[in-house]
Short mmCIF file of C-alpha atoms in Angstrom, two decimals:
data_model
loop_
_atom_site.label_atom_id
_atom_site.label_comp_id
_atom_site.label_asym_id
_atom_site.label_seq_id
_atom_site.Cartn_x
_atom_site.Cartn_y
_atom_site.Cartn_z
CA MET A 116 16.23 -7.83 32.49
CA ARG A 117 12.95 -9.09 33.85
CA THR A 118 11.11 -6.56 31.70
CA ILE A 119 12.61 -8.06 28.54
CA SER A 120 11.72 -11.58 29.62
CA LEU A 121 8.18 -10.40 30.41
CA ILE A 122 7.90 -8.99 26.88
CA LEU A 123 9.06 -12.33 25.47
CA VAL A 124 6.58 -14.31 27.58
CA LEU A 125 3.72 -11.97 26.67
CA PHE A 126 4.57 -12.17 22.99
CA ALA A 127 4.70 -15.97 23.07
CA VAL A 128 1.24 -16.06 24.66
CA TRP A 129 -0.01 -13.52 22.12
CA LEU A 130 1.29 -15.63 19.22
CA LEU A 131 -0.46 -18.71 20.60
CA PHE A 132 -3.77 -16.92 21.07
CA SER A 133 -3.81 -14.92 17.85
CA GLY A 134 -3.62 -17.42 14.99
CA ILE A 135 -3.50 -14.61 12.37
CA TYR A 136 0.02 -13.97 11.13
CA THR A 137 0.10 -10.94 8.81
CA PRO A 138 2.86 -8.35 9.35
CA MET A 139 0.49 -5.59 10.47
CA ILE A 140 -1.26 -7.74 13.12
CA ILE A 141 2.07 -9.01 14.43
CA GLY A 142 3.28 -5.40 14.63
CA PHE A 143 0.24 -4.48 16.73
CA GLY A 144 0.97 -7.50 18.91
CA ILE A 145 4.57 -6.45 19.53
CA ALA A 146 3.50 -2.88 20.26
CA SER A 147 0.83 -3.93 22.78
CA CYS A 148 3.24 -6.35 24.51
CA ILE A 149 5.80 -3.56 24.93
CA ILE A 150 3.19 -1.12 26.25
CA VAL A 151 1.89 -3.68 28.76
CA ALA A 152 5.42 -4.44 29.94
CA LEU A 153 6.19 -0.72 30.37
CA ILE A 154 2.98 -0.17 32.37
CA ALA A 155 3.82 -3.19 34.54
CA ARG A 156 7.30 -1.78 35.08
CA ARG A 157 5.81 1.56 36.11
CA MET A 158 3.45 -0.22 38.51
CA ASP A 159 6.53 -1.92 39.98
CA VAL A 160 5.04 -5.40 39.81
CA ILE A 161 7.88 -7.04 37.88
CA ASP A 162 9.86 -8.73 40.62
CA ALA A 163 10.48 -12.19 41.99
CA GLU A 164 6.78 -12.43 42.93
CA GLY A 165 5.28 -11.16 39.71
CA LEU A 166 7.49 -13.23 37.40
CA PRO A 167 8.74 -16.20 39.44
CA PHE A 168 11.32 -17.70 37.10
CA GLN A 169 13.44 -18.87 40.01
CA LEU A 170 10.99 -21.72 40.70
CA GLY A 171 12.08 -23.33 37.45
CA PRO A 172 11.32 -26.94 36.57
CA LYS A 173 10.84 -28.05 40.18
CA ILE A 174 7.34 -26.58 40.23
CA MET A 175 6.32 -28.74 37.25
CA LEU A 176 7.05 -31.89 39.27
CA TYR A 177 5.09 -30.36 42.14
CA TRP A 178 2.12 -29.76 39.83
CA VAL A 179 2.11 -33.39 38.73
CA TRP A 180 2.17 -34.52 42.36
CA LEU A 181 -0.59 -32.01 43.18
CA LEU A 182 -2.76 -33.31 40.34
CA VAL A 183 -2.58 -36.86 41.73
CA GLU A 184 -3.53 -35.52 45.18
CA ILE A 185 -6.46 -33.61 43.66
CA VAL A 186 -7.80 -36.75 41.99
CA LYS A 187 -7.60 -38.71 45.26
CA ALA A 188 -9.22 -35.91 47.25
CA ASN A 189 -12.01 -35.54 44.69
CA ILE A 190 -12.95 -39.19 45.08
CA ASP A 191 -13.05 -38.68 48.86
CA VAL A 192 -15.34 -35.66 48.57
CA ALA A 193 -17.58 -37.48 46.08
CA LYS A 194 -18.00 -40.30 48.60
CA CYS A 195 -18.76 -37.67 51.20
CA VAL A 196 -21.52 -36.15 49.06
CA LEU A 197 -23.12 -39.50 48.34
CA PHE A 198 -22.96 -40.82 51.92
CA PRO A 199 -22.77 -37.76 54.19
CA LYS A 200 -23.79 -39.57 57.38
CA LYS A 201 -20.90 -41.99 57.14
CA HIS A 202 -18.04 -39.75 56.03
CA LEU A 203 -18.86 -36.13 56.88
CA ARG A 204 -16.69 -35.03 59.85
CA PRO A 205 -15.98 -31.29 59.42
CA SER A 206 -13.24 -29.77 61.53
CA LEU A 207 -11.43 -26.45 61.86
CA PHE A 208 -7.82 -26.36 63.00
CA HIS A 209 -4.59 -24.39 62.85
CA SER A 210 -1.54 -25.66 61.05
CA LYS A 211 2.01 -24.36 60.88
CA VAL A 212 3.58 -22.94 57.70
CA THR A 213 7.31 -23.44 57.25
CA GLN A 214 7.81 -21.25 54.15
CA LYS A 215 9.50 -17.94 54.80
CA SER A 216 8.62 -15.91 51.71
CA ASP A 217 5.13 -14.63 50.97
CA LEU A 218 5.14 -16.38 47.61
CA GLY A 219 5.78 -19.76 49.22
CA LYS A 220 3.01 -19.21 51.75
CA VAL A 221 0.57 -18.27 49.00
CA ILE A 222 1.54 -21.33 46.93
CA TYR A 223 1.00 -23.57 49.96
CA ALA A 224 -2.32 -21.97 50.96
CA ASN A 225 -3.61 -22.12 47.39
CA SER A 226 -2.57 -25.76 47.08
CA VAL A 227 -4.46 -26.58 50.26
CA THR A 228 -7.54 -24.80 48.90
CA LEU A 229 -7.21 -26.39 45.47
CA THR A 230 -7.32 -29.85 47.00
CA PRO A 231 -11.01 -30.52 47.62
CA GLY A 232 -11.80 -31.41 51.19
CA THR A 233 -9.56 -28.75 52.69
CA VAL A 234 -10.02 -24.98 52.47
CA THR A 235 -7.70 -22.31 53.84
CA VAL A 236 -9.87 -19.95 55.84
CA ASP A 237 -7.18 -17.62 57.18
CA LEU A 238 -3.45 -17.04 56.78
CA HIS A 239 -1.68 -15.47 59.75
CA ASN A 240 2.05 -14.82 59.97
CA ASP A 241 3.09 -18.46 59.94
CA MET A 242 -0.16 -20.20 60.81
CA ILE A 243 -2.98 -21.17 58.48
CA LEU A 244 -6.53 -21.89 59.62
CA VAL A 245 -7.85 -24.87 57.67
CA HIS A 246 -11.39 -26.18 57.38
CA ALA A 247 -11.38 -29.88 56.52
CA LEU A 248 -14.31 -31.98 55.38
CA THR A 249 -13.30 -35.43 56.58
CA GLU A 250 -10.86 -36.84 59.10
CA GLY A 251 -8.72 -38.18 56.27
CA SER A 252 -8.32 -34.80 54.59
CA ALA A 253 -7.57 -33.17 57.96
CA GLU A 254 -4.83 -35.72 58.57
CA GLY A 255 -3.46 -35.00 55.10
CA VAL A 256 -2.82 -31.35 56.00
CA LYS A 257 -1.63 -32.11 59.55
CA SER A 258 0.97 -34.59 58.34
CA GLY A 259 2.69 -31.69 56.55
CA GLU A 260 3.73 -33.54 53.39
CA MET A 261 2.44 -30.80 51.08
CA ASP A 262 4.11 -28.19 53.27
CA GLN A 263 7.48 -29.90 52.94
CA ARG A 264 7.13 -30.24 49.20
CA VAL A 265 6.33 -26.54 48.76
CA THR A 266 9.31 -25.63 50.93
CA GLN A 267 11.47 -27.83 48.73
CA VAL A 268 10.17 -26.14 45.58
CA MET A 269 10.93 -22.73 47.04
CA GLY A 270 14.46 -23.85 47.87
CA GLU A 271 14.07 -22.99 51.56
CA ALA A 272 14.34 -26.49 52.96
CA MET B 19 -26.30 -38.26 20.32
CA SER B 20 -22.71 -37.17 20.64
CA PHE B 21 -20.80 -36.77 23.89
CA PHE B 22 -20.93 -33.00 23.52
CA THR B 23 -24.72 -33.04 23.82
CA VAL B 24 -24.65 -35.33 26.86
CA THR B 25 -22.01 -33.17 28.55
CA ALA B 26 -23.94 -29.98 27.81
CA ILE B 27 -27.09 -31.49 29.35
CA ALA B 28 -25.14 -32.58 32.45
CA ILE B 29 -23.68 -29.08 32.81
CA LEU B 30 -27.15 -27.55 32.52
CA VAL B 31 -28.56 -29.90 35.18
CA SER B 32 -25.65 -29.00 37.46
CA VAL B 33 -26.27 -25.29 36.86
CA ALA B 34 -29.93 -25.82 37.77
CA LEU B 35 -28.94 -27.48 41.06
CA ALA B 36 -26.57 -24.59 41.85
CA LEU B 37 -29.36 -22.16 40.99
CA PHE B 38 -31.57 -23.83 43.59
CA ARG B 39 -28.83 -23.19 46.12
CA ALA B 40 -28.68 -19.55 45.02
CA ILE B 41 -32.44 -19.22 45.56
CA LEU B 42 -32.56 -21.15 48.84
CA GLY B 43 -29.22 -20.02 50.30
CA PRO B 44 -29.76 -18.82 53.85
CA THR B 45 -26.81 -16.41 53.80
CA SER B 46 -25.57 -14.14 51.04
CA TYR B 47 -22.27 -16.06 51.02
CA ASP B 48 -24.14 -19.18 49.90
CA ARG B 49 -25.48 -17.17 47.00
CA ILE B 50 -22.02 -15.91 46.05
CA LEU B 51 -20.71 -19.47 46.18
CA ALA B 52 -23.54 -20.59 43.89
CA VAL B 53 -22.88 -17.72 41.48
CA ASN B 54 -19.17 -18.58 41.38
CA ALA B 55 -19.95 -22.24 40.72
CA ILE B 56 -22.38 -21.28 37.94
CA GLY B 57 -19.66 -19.09 36.42
CA THR B 58 -17.19 -21.97 36.29
CA LYS B 59 -19.83 -24.20 34.72
CA THR B 60 -20.63 -21.48 32.18
CA VAL B 61 -16.99 -21.55 31.04
CA LEU B 62 -17.34 -25.30 30.52
CA LEU B 63 -20.65 -24.85 28.72
CA ILE B 64 -19.27 -22.22 26.34
CA ALA B 65 -16.34 -24.48 25.43
CA VAL B 66 -18.52 -27.57 24.95
CA VAL B 67 -21.14 -25.74 22.87
CA GLY B 68 -18.39 -24.25 20.74
CA PHE B 69 -17.06 -27.73 20.00
CA MET B 70 -20.59 -29.04 19.44
CA ASN B 71 -21.16 -26.49 16.67
CA GLY B 72 -17.69 -27.09 15.25
CA ARG B 73 -16.51 -23.59 16.08
CA PRO B 74 -13.59 -23.77 18.52
CA ASP B 75 -13.28 -19.97 18.31
CA PHE B 76 -15.71 -19.93 21.22
CA LEU B 77 -12.74 -20.74 23.43
CA ASP B 78 -11.71 -17.07 23.33
CA LEU B 79 -15.02 -16.21 24.94
CA ALA B 80 -14.43 -18.94 27.52
CA ILE B 81 -11.04 -17.44 28.45
CA VAL B 82 -12.56 -13.99 28.88
CA TYR B 83 -15.46 -15.41 30.89
CA ALA B 84 -13.10 -17.28 33.23
CA LEU B 85 -11.25 -14.04 34.02
CA MET B 86 -14.44 -11.98 34.34
CA ASN B 87 -15.94 -14.54 36.71
CA PHE B 88 -12.90 -14.36 38.98
CA ILE B 89 -12.80 -10.56 39.03
CA GLY B 90 -16.55 -10.32 39.55
CA THR B 91 -16.50 -12.70 42.52
CA LEU B 92 -13.63 -10.82 44.13
CA ALA B 93 -15.34 -7.47 43.58
CA VAL B 94 -18.60 -8.62 45.16
CA LEU B 95 -16.77 -10.20 48.10
CA LYS B 96 -14.73 -7.06 48.67
CA TYR B 97 -17.91 -5.01 48.64
CA PHE B 98 -19.46 -7.35 51.21
CA LYS B 99 -16.41 -7.35 53.43
CA PHE B 100 -15.58 -3.67 53.50
CA GLY B 101 -18.83 -2.04 52.45
CA SER B 102 -17.09 -0.14 49.66
CA LEU B 103 -14.77 -0.80 46.76
CA ARG B 104 -12.16 1.71 47.96
CA GLY B 105 -8.88 0.77 49.60
CA GLY B 106 -6.69 -2.31 49.43
CA LEU B 107 -7.60 -5.92 50.01
CA SER B 108 -5.42 -6.01 53.13
CA ARG B 109 -6.32 -7.67 56.40
CA SER B 110 -8.53 -5.66 58.67
CA HIS B 111 -9.72 -7.88 61.50
CA GLY B 112 -11.02 -6.02 64.47
CA GLU B 113 -11.44 -2.78 62.56
CA GLU B 114 -14.82 -3.89 61.32
CA LYS B 115 -17.96 -2.87 63.13
CA MET C 169 -7.63 -44.91 15.88
CA GLU C 170 -10.62 -42.65 15.49
CA LEU C 171 -12.74 -45.09 17.46
CA LEU C 172 -10.13 -45.32 20.23
CA LEU C 173 -10.05 -41.52 20.56
CA ASP C 174 -13.84 -41.41 20.72
CA ILE C 175 -13.94 -44.05 23.44
CA ALA C 176 -11.31 -42.19 25.49
CA THR C 177 -13.29 -38.96 25.07
CA TRP C 178 -16.50 -40.67 26.20
CA ILE C 179 -14.80 -41.99 29.34
CA LEU C 180 -13.15 -38.67 30.22
CA MET C 181 -16.21 -36.52 29.60
CA MET C 182 -18.63 -38.87 31.32
CA SER C 183 -16.49 -38.97 34.46
CA GLY C 184 -16.35 -35.18 34.26
CA CYS C 185 -20.15 -35.08 34.05
CA PHE C 186 -20.35 -37.44 37.03
CA PHE C 187 -18.27 -35.08 39.15
CA LEU C 188 -20.27 -32.07 37.93
CA LEU C 189 -23.54 -33.67 39.00
CA ILE C 190 -21.98 -34.69 42.35
CA THR C 191 -21.01 -31.02 42.79
CA GLY C 192 -24.57 -29.89 42.16
CA ILE C 193 -25.97 -32.45 44.60
CA GLY C 194 -23.35 -31.52 47.18
CA LEU C 195 -24.19 -27.82 46.90
CA LEU C 196 -27.79 -28.68 47.78
CA ARG C 197 -27.18 -31.39 50.33
CA PHE C 198 -24.42 -30.20 52.64
CA PRO C 199 -25.44 -28.63 55.94
CA ASP C 200 -23.54 -25.33 56.13
CA ILE C 201 -21.60 -22.82 54.04
CA TYR C 202 -18.12 -24.15 54.83
CA THR C 203 -18.92 -27.67 53.67
CA ARG C 204 -20.64 -26.30 50.57
CA ILE C 205 -17.40 -24.52 49.65
CA HIS C 206 -15.74 -27.94 49.45
CA ALA C 207 -18.46 -29.18 47.12
CA GLY C 208 -18.08 -26.14 44.88
CA GLY C 209 -14.33 -26.61 44.69
CA MET C 210 -14.80 -30.04 43.18
CA ALA C 211 -16.31 -28.62 39.99
CA ASP C 212 -13.45 -26.17 39.71
CA THR C 213 -10.74 -28.80 39.74
CA LEU C 214 -11.35 -32.34 38.57
CA ALA C 215 -14.55 -31.85 36.56
CA THR C 216 -13.00 -28.97 34.59
CA PHE C 217 -9.81 -30.93 34.05
CA LEU C 218 -11.61 -34.07 32.81
CA ILE C 219 -13.97 -32.26 30.44
CA PHE C 220 -11.21 -30.12 28.96
CA ALA C 221 -9.02 -33.21 28.57
CA GLY C 222 -11.86 -34.80 26.59
CA LEU C 223 -12.18 -31.69 24.42
CA ALA C 224 -8.42 -31.63 23.86
CA LEU C 225 -8.57 -35.18 22.52
CA GLN C 226 -11.23 -34.09 20.04
CA SER C 227 -9.67 -30.77 19.01
CA GLY C 228 -6.83 -32.14 16.87
CA SER C 229 -5.41 -28.79 15.80
CA THR C 230 -2.66 -27.49 18.02
CA LEU C 231 -3.68 -23.86 18.69
CA VAL C 232 -7.05 -24.96 20.05
CA THR C 233 -5.34 -27.40 22.41
CA VAL C 234 -3.07 -24.63 23.65
CA LYS C 235 -6.12 -22.47 24.39
CA LEU C 236 -7.72 -25.34 26.32
CA VAL C 237 -4.56 -25.73 28.40
CA PHE C 238 -4.57 -22.00 29.10
CA ILE C 239 -8.20 -22.05 30.28
CA VAL C 240 -7.47 -24.93 32.67
CA ALA C 241 -4.41 -23.08 33.98
CA PHE C 242 -6.46 -19.89 34.52
CA ILE C 243 -9.14 -21.78 36.40
CA PHE C 244 -6.62 -23.67 38.52
CA VAL C 245 -4.93 -20.40 39.52
CA THR C 246 -8.00 -18.23 40.02
CA SER C 247 -10.43 -20.64 41.65
CA PRO C 248 -8.54 -21.22 44.93
CA THR C 249 -8.01 -17.47 45.25
CA ALA C 250 -11.73 -16.82 44.90
CA THR C 251 -12.52 -19.70 47.26
CA TYR C 252 -10.08 -18.36 49.85
CA ALA C 253 -11.59 -14.87 49.57
CA LEU C 254 -15.06 -16.34 50.03
CA ALA C 255 -14.05 -18.49 53.02
CA GLN C 256 -12.23 -15.62 54.67
CA ALA C 257 -15.11 -13.19 54.12
CA THR C 258 -17.45 -15.75 55.65
CA PHE C 259 -15.13 -16.24 58.61
CA VAL C 260 -14.65 -12.51 59.18
CA ALA C 261 -18.42 -11.99 59.00
CA GLY C 262 -18.63 -14.28 62.04
CA LEU C 263 -20.39 -17.32 60.64
CA LYS C 264 -19.34 -20.31 62.72
CA PRO C 265 -18.95 -23.69 61.02
CA ARG C 266 -21.02 -26.55 62.34
CA LEU C 267 -18.55 -29.03 63.76
CA ASP C 268 -20.09 -32.41 64.33
CA GLY C 269 -16.69 -34.00 64.75
CA PHE C 270 -13.74 -33.09 66.89
CA ASP C 271 -12.79 -29.46 67.40
CA ASN C 272 -9.25 -28.47 68.30
CA SER C 273 -9.26 -24.92 67.01
CA LYS C 274 -8.59 -23.73 70.56
CA ALA C 275 -5.25 -25.54 70.73
CA PRO C 276 -3.23 -24.20 67.80
CA LYS C 277 0.07 -25.82 68.71
CA ASN C 278 2.21 -28.81 67.59
CA ASP C 279 -0.04 -29.44 64.64
CA SER C 280 2.78 -30.20 62.24
CA ASN C 281 3.49 -33.55 63.89
CA ALA C 282 -0.04 -34.43 64.91
CA LYS C 283 0.13 -37.76 63.16
CA ASP C 284 0.06 -39.70 66.42
CA GLU C 285 -3.59 -38.74 66.90
CA ALA C 286 -4.65 -41.04 64.10
#
C-alpha cells in the first residue's frame, strides 16, 4: 500500500521536474519511479518513518508557525552579530523531550536547530543538549512551547 | 543595474567573508562550517545567475548542488568523527580514543 | 502591476542580501565554533527563503516556481541535519564552548518548567 503511494508521489515530483511530455520520456519516468520504489521496498525503508503520511495537514500549520519563529529568531541573531557585547550570552543546557517516537524527537531536534540562536548538540534518550546564543533564545527552548506543538502534531499529547 | 546583479554581488561578498573564516579557522570544524556555508551560498548564486541570464534551467543544477553539498558535508564529518567511512552513523561515545 | 512586483522583489531580495552579509560578518566576528554555527544557520534559513521568494515573484511560469519551492524545502530539511552533525562532531571531539554567561549544564533537571528563572 505504501509502495503504491510512494510510486505516485515520486511520479508527481518527476512530472513537476521534467517539463517534457512526450510518451517515450513519460514511459522512462514511470519505469524509473517503479524501479526506485522496488529498491526502496527491498531496503525496507518504506514505513511510517520513511513516508510519514500520518502527520497529515497538522504539520503544515506547524510549518507556518515555525516560519514565524524563524523570522523572529533571525532578527535576534542579526542584532547579536551587530552588537555582540550587548547581546551575546552563550549557554549550554539540557532540556527534556516529551515525544515518544524517534520521528517526533527528530522533528523537534531539527526544529530547534533550524531556529537560529539554538542548536541541538546532542540527543540522548529523552534529553537534548542545546547550545543557545542569547538568554532569550535559551528561554524559548526552556519554556517548551515548540516541544508541546511537536507532540501535538505527532498525536501523542 | 537589476536586483539580480546586486544580489549576486552580495552573495559573492558573503562567500569571500566565509572564505576568510575557512582560511583563518583555528579548528578543522570551523573550516567545515565555512565550506558548508559557502555551499549554501553557491546554491543561491547558481539560481540568481540563472535568472540573471534568463535561463531558469539552472535551477536543476541548484537542486543537485544542494543535495551534493549536504552529502559531502556529512561524508567529511563522518570521516572526521570515525576516521573511516565504514560502519553506520550510530552513536559511539566513549568508544573513541 | 509590473512595477509593484519589481518593488516587492527589490524589498525581498535586499533583505535577503542584508541577512547574507550579516552571516558573513558573524562567521568572522563570533568568538568560538559553537557561536559561529548559529551565524551559519542564518544564511541557511531566512536569507535563502527571502531570496528564493524574490525569484519566485520574478519567475512567472509555474514549473520554475515549483522548482524554487523544492530547493527551499531541500535546504530546510538538510541544513539542520548537517548542522546537528557538525555540532555533535565538535562536541564529541571535546571542544568546549566558551560560556561567558550562566552555565547550568551540570544540573540537567526540571528544565521544562524553568520559566521562573527569567
